[in-house]
CSV table of C-alpha atoms in Angstrom, one decimal:
chain,number,residue,atom,x,y,z
A,223,GLY,CA,-13.5,-9.6,8.2
A,224,ASN,CA,-12.5,-6.2,6.8
A,225,SER,CA,-12.4,-6.3,2.8
A,226,VAL,CA,-11.6,-3.4,0.1
A,227,THR,CA,-13.6,-4.9,-3.1
A,228,GLN,CA,-12.6,-2.2,-6.6
A,229,MET,CA,-13.7,-2.0,-9.4
A,230,GLU,CA,-11.4,-4.2,-11.9
A,231,GLY,CA,-10.0,-2.8,-14.8
A,232,PRO,CA,-7.9,-1.7,-17.0
A,233,VAL,CA,-10.1,2.0,-17.1
A,234,THR,CA,-8.9,4.0,-20.6
A,235,LEU,CA,-10.4,6.8,-20.9
A,236,SER,CA,-9.0,9.9,-23.3
A,237,GLU,CA,-7.9,13.0,-21.7
A,238,GLU,CA,-10.9,15.2,-20.3
A,239,ALA,CA,-13.3,12.6,-19.9
A,240,PHE,CA,-14.9,11.9,-16.3
A,241,LEU,CA,-13.7,9.2,-14.6
A,242,THR,CA,-15.1,6.9,-11.3
A,243,ILE,CA,-13.8,4.0,-9.4
A,244,ASN,CA,-15.5,2.2,-7.8
A,245,CYS,CA,-14.4,1.5,-4.1
A,246,THR,CA,-17.0,-0.6,-1.8
A,247,TYR,CA,-15.9,-1.6,2.1
A,248,THR,CA,-16.9,-4.4,4.5
A,249,ALA,CA,-15.0,-3.4,7.7
A,250,THR,CA,-16.5,-3.7,11.5
A,251,GLY,CA,-16.6,-0.3,13.4
A,252,TYR,CA,-14.7,3.0,12.2
A,253,PRO,CA,-12.6,2.2,9.8
A,254,SER,CA,-10.3,5.4,7.5
A,255,LEU,CA,-10.0,4.9,4.2
A,256,PHE,CA,-7.7,5.7,0.9
A,257,TRP,CA,-6.4,5.8,-2.5
A,258,TYR,CA,-3.2,5.3,-3.1
A,259,VAL,CA,-1.7,5.9,-6.5
A,260,GLN,CA,1.1,4.1,-7.9
A,261,TYR,CA,3.0,5.8,-11.2
A,262,PRO,CA,4.2,3.3,-13.1
A,263,GLY,CA,7.7,2.8,-11.3
A,264,GLU,CA,7.6,3.7,-8.4
A,265,GLY,CA,6.0,3.6,-5.3
A,266,LEU,CA,2.7,4.3,-3.7
A,267,GLN,CA,1.2,7.1,-2.3
A,268,LEU,CA,-1.8,8.3,-0.5
A,269,LEU,CA,-3.7,10.2,-2.5
A,270,LEU,CA,-6.9,10.9,-0.2
A,271,LYS,CA,-8.5,10.1,3.0
A,272,ALA,CA,-11.3,10.3,4.6
A,273,THR,CA,-11.6,9.0,8.2
A,274,LYS,CA,-15.3,8.3,9.0
A,275,ALA,CA,-18.6,9.0,7.5
A,276,ASP,CA,-19.3,12.0,5.2
A,277,ASP,CA,-16.3,13.5,5.3
A,278,LYS,CA,-14.6,14.3,1.4
A,279,GLY,CA,-11.2,13.8,0.7
A,280,SER,CA,-9.9,15.8,-2.3
A,281,ASN,CA,-5.8,16.2,-3.7
A,282,LYS,CA,-4.7,17.4,-7.6
A,283,GLY,CA,-8.4,17.4,-8.5
A,284,PHE,CA,-9.2,13.5,-7.2
A,285,GLU,CA,-12.3,13.8,-4.5
A,286,ALA,CA,-14.3,10.1,-2.5
A,287,THR,CA,-16.9,10.9,-0.2
A,288,TYR,CA,-16.8,7.8,2.6
A,289,ARG,CA,-21.0,7.2,2.5
A,290,LYS,CA,-21.1,5.3,4.8
A,291,GLU,CA,-24.8,4.0,4.5
A,292,THR,CA,-23.9,2.1,0.9
A,293,THR,CA,-20.2,1.4,3.0
A,294,SER,CA,-18.2,2.9,-0.6
A,295,PHE,CA,-16.1,5.1,-1.1
A,296,HIS,CA,-15.8,6.2,-4.8
A,297,LEU,CA,-12.8,7.7,-6.7
A,298,GLU,CA,-14.3,10.4,-8.9
A,299,LYS,CA,-12.3,13.2,-11.4
A,300,GLY,CA,-14.2,15.4,-13.3
A,301,SER,CA,-10.8,16.0,-16.3
A,302,VAL,CA,-9.3,13.6,-17.0
A,303,GLN,CA,-5.3,14.2,-17.8
A,304,VAL,CA,-2.6,12.2,-19.2
A,305,SER,CA,-0.2,12.2,-16.0
A,306,ASP,CA,-3.3,10.6,-14.3
A,307,SER,CA,-2.5,7.4,-16.2
A,308,ALA,CA,-1.8,5.2,-13.2
A,309,VAL,CA,-2.8,2.4,-10.7
A,310,TYR,CA,-5.0,3.3,-7.6
A,311,PHE,CA,-5.1,1.2,-4.7
A,312,CYS,CA,-8.6,1.9,-2.0
A,313,ALA,CA,-7.7,0.9,1.6
A,314,LEU,CA,-8.8,0.7,4.9
A,315,SER,CA,-7.1,1.1,8.2
A,316,THR,CA,-9.3,0.5,11.0
A,317,SER,CA,-8.7,3.1,14.4
A,318,GLY,CA,-6.5,1.8,17.1
A,319,THR,CA,-4.3,-1.7,15.1
A,320,TYR,CA,-1.7,-1.9,12.4
A,321,LYS,CA,-3.9,-3.6,9.8
A,322,TYR,CA,-4.5,-1.6,6.1
A,323,ILE,CA,-6.4,-3.9,4.2
A,324,PHE,CA,-6.3,-2.8,0.1
A,325,GLY,CA,-8.3,-3.2,-2.6
A,326,THR,CA,-7.0,-5.3,-6.1
A,327,GLY,CA,-6.3,-1.6,-7.7
A,328,THR,CA,-7.7,-0.8,-10.7
A,329,ARG,CA,-5.0,-0.2,-13.3
A,330,LEU,CA,-6.1,3.9,-16.0
A,331,LYS,CA,-4.9,5.2,-18.9
A,332,VAL,CA,-5.1,8.2,-19.9
A,333,LEU,CA,-5.4,8.6,-23.9
A,334,ALA,CA,-4.1,12.1,-25.5
B,277,ASN,CA,14.0,13.4,3.7
B,278,ALA,CA,15.1,10.4,1.6
B,279,GLY,CA,11.4,9.0,3.6
B,280,VAL,CA,10.9,4.5,3.3
B,281,THR,CA,14.1,3.5,1.3
B,282,GLN,CA,14.2,0.0,0.2
B,283,THR,CA,17.6,-1.8,-2.1
B,284,PRO,CA,17.9,-3.8,-3.5
B,285,LYS,CA,15.6,-2.4,-6.5
B,286,PHE,CA,16.0,-5.5,-8.4
B,287,ARG,CA,17.1,-9.0,-7.8
B,288,ILE,CA,17.9,-12.3,-9.9
B,289,LEU,CA,17.8,-15.3,-7.1
B,290,LYS,CA,18.2,-19.2,-8.2
B,291,ILE,CA,16.1,-22.1,-6.0
B,292,GLY,CA,17.4,-22.1,-2.8
B,293,GLN,CA,19.0,-19.3,-2.5
B,294,SER,CA,18.7,-17.1,0.7
B,295,MET,CA,19.4,-12.8,0.2
B,296,THR,CA,17.2,-9.5,2.7
B,297,LEU,CA,16.4,-6.9,1.0
B,298,GLN,CA,16.2,-3.7,3.7
B,299,CYS,CA,14.3,-1.0,4.0
B,300,THR,CA,15.5,1.9,6.1
B,301,GLN,CA,13.6,4.7,7.4
B,302,ASP,CA,14.8,8.5,8.8
B,303,MET,CA,11.2,9.6,9.8
B,304,ASN,CA,11.4,8.1,13.1
B,305,HIS,CA,8.0,6.0,12.8
B,306,ASN,CA,7.2,3.7,15.0
B,307,TYR,CA,5.4,0.9,12.3
B,308,MET,CA,6.4,-1.4,9.6
B,309,TYR,CA,5.4,-2.9,6.9
B,310,TRP,CA,5.9,-6.1,4.3
B,311,TYR,CA,4.1,-6.1,1.3
B,312,ARG,CA,4.1,-8.2,-1.6
B,313,GLN,CA,2.7,-7.0,-4.7
B,314,ASP,CA,1.6,-9.5,-7.5
B,315,PRO,CA,-0.3,-9.5,-10.5
B,316,GLY,CA,-3.8,-8.5,-9.7
B,317,MET,CA,-3.8,-9.4,-6.5
B,318,GLY,CA,-3.3,-5.7,-4.9
B,319,LEU,CA,-0.6,-6.0,-1.8
B,320,LYS,CA,-0.4,-8.7,0.9
B,321,LEU,CA,0.8,-8.0,4.6
B,322,ILE,CA,4.1,-9.9,5.0
B,323,TYR,CA,5.2,-9.1,8.7
B,324,TYR,CA,5.2,-5.7,10.9
B,325,SER,CA,6.6,-4.4,13.3
B,326,VAL,CA,5.2,-1.8,16.4
B,327,GLY,CA,8.7,-1.1,17.6
B,328,ALA,CA,11.8,-1.8,17.9
B,329,GLY,CA,12.3,-4.8,18.9
B,330,ILE,CA,8.8,-6.6,18.1
B,331,THR,CA,7.3,-8.7,14.9
B,332,ASP,CA,4.0,-10.5,13.8
B,333,LYS,CA,2.9,-12.0,11.3
B,334,GLY,CA,1.0,-11.2,8.8
B,335,GLU,CA,-1.3,-12.3,5.5
B,336,VAL,CA,2.1,-14.1,3.8
B,337,PRO,CA,4.4,-14.5,6.2
B,338,ASN,CA,5.6,-18.0,4.8
B,339,GLY,CA,9.4,-18.6,3.7
B,340,TYR,CA,10.4,-15.3,5.0
B,341,ASN,CA,11.5,-13.4,8.0
B,342,VAL,CA,11.8,-10.3,9.8
B,343,SER,CA,13.9,-8.5,12.3
B,344,ARG,CA,14.2,-5.0,13.9
B,345,SER,CA,16.7,-3.9,15.9
B,346,THR,CA,16.0,-0.6,15.3
B,347,THR,CA,13.2,2.0,14.7
B,348,GLU,CA,15.6,2.7,11.8
B,349,ASP,CA,15.6,-0.9,9.9
B,350,PHE,CA,13.8,-3.1,9.1
B,351,PRO,CA,14.9,-6.3,6.0
B,352,LEU,CA,13.2,-8.5,6.0
B,353,ARG,CA,14.8,-12.1,5.3
B,354,LEU,CA,14.1,-15.2,1.8
B,355,GLU,CA,16.0,-18.3,3.1
B,356,LEU,CA,15.1,-20.9,0.7
B,357,ALA,CA,13.9,-18.7,-2.7
B,358,ALA,CA,11.9,-20.8,-4.5
B,359,PRO,CA,9.4,-19.3,-7.8
B,360,SER,CA,5.9,-18.2,-5.7
B,361,GLN,CA,8.0,-15.9,-4.3
B,362,THR,CA,9.2,-13.7,-7.2
B,363,SER,CA,6.5,-10.4,-6.4
B,364,VAL,CA,7.6,-6.7,-6.1
B,365,TYR,CA,8.5,-6.6,-2.1
B,366,PHE,CA,7.2,-2.6,-0.6
B,367,CYS,CA,8.8,-2.0,2.9
B,368,ALA,CA,6.8,1.3,4.2
B,369,SER,CA,6.1,2.5,7.7
B,370,SER,CA,3.9,4.6,9.9
B,371,LEU,CA,3.7,6.8,12.4
B,372,GLY,CA,1.3,4.2,14.7
B,373,SER,CA,-2.1,4.5,16.8
B,374,GLY,CA,-1.0,6.7,20.1
B,375,HIS,CA,0.1,9.4,18.0
B,376,ARG,CA,-2.0,12.8,18.5
B,377,GLU,CA,0.5,13.5,14.8
B,378,ASN,CA,-0.9,10.4,13.1
B,379,THR,CA,-3.4,10.5,9.9
B,380,GLY,CA,-2.8,6.9,9.2
B,381,GLU,CA,-1.2,7.4,6.4
B,382,LEU,CA,1.4,4.8,4.6
B,383,PHE,CA,4.3,5.8,3.1
B,384,PHE,CA,5.9,3.5,1.1
B,385,GLY,CA,9.4,2.2,-0.9
B,386,GLU,CA,9.6,2.0,-4.4
B,387,GLY,CA,10.0,-1.4,-5.0
B,388,SER,CA,12.3,-4.3,-5.3
B,389,ARG,CA,11.4,-6.8,-7.7
B,390,LEU,CA,12.6,-10.7,-6.9
B,391,THR,CA,12.6,-12.9,-9.7
B,392,VAL,CA,13.5,-16.4,-8.9
B,393,LEU,CA,14.5,-18.5,-11.2
């Protein structure tokens, strides 16, 4: 079946450090891939997405590229801020279905 | 634009009690979902609905029931609360497949933290 695996946290970085959160997936067909972010006390909100191979999603300085050959969708940001502290979820959905599969989430803590 | 609204935000139940978590959305979305979020476990799908009058089980439906009498509302009912149901519950909605405008994005409520003692 479909699944999403993302690196375990917590990840602790200093402000302005480079961020990578790894995400790999297993899916039949051609899924859409997402990164959601959850700030403390809030629900999840979409950060970025990519719908086909080699697409790059980007938002708020975050980027992720849909790599079909490595079945990966790693999240990156060149310079993190304290305000980026949150839990990040990688997810996929398969075309034409209701199914969204979420990873277990990676907590990021950025220190000033 | 309110989006997805859940109530209550917090609730403490005793074992065996019943309650309903309310969820409403004002985006005219066809698909609605209930997830539970346990620490370190990500989100697990409890129930989902693809339209008014249609509901189906997700990964972890035992101990829960849902109904979808209108497009806007998707309440989740716990009939006999158990400590294993202590969790944070999220309602979400999406436009649904078949819509040209569908981006695949899920819109989440702020969550309902339930503790069963």
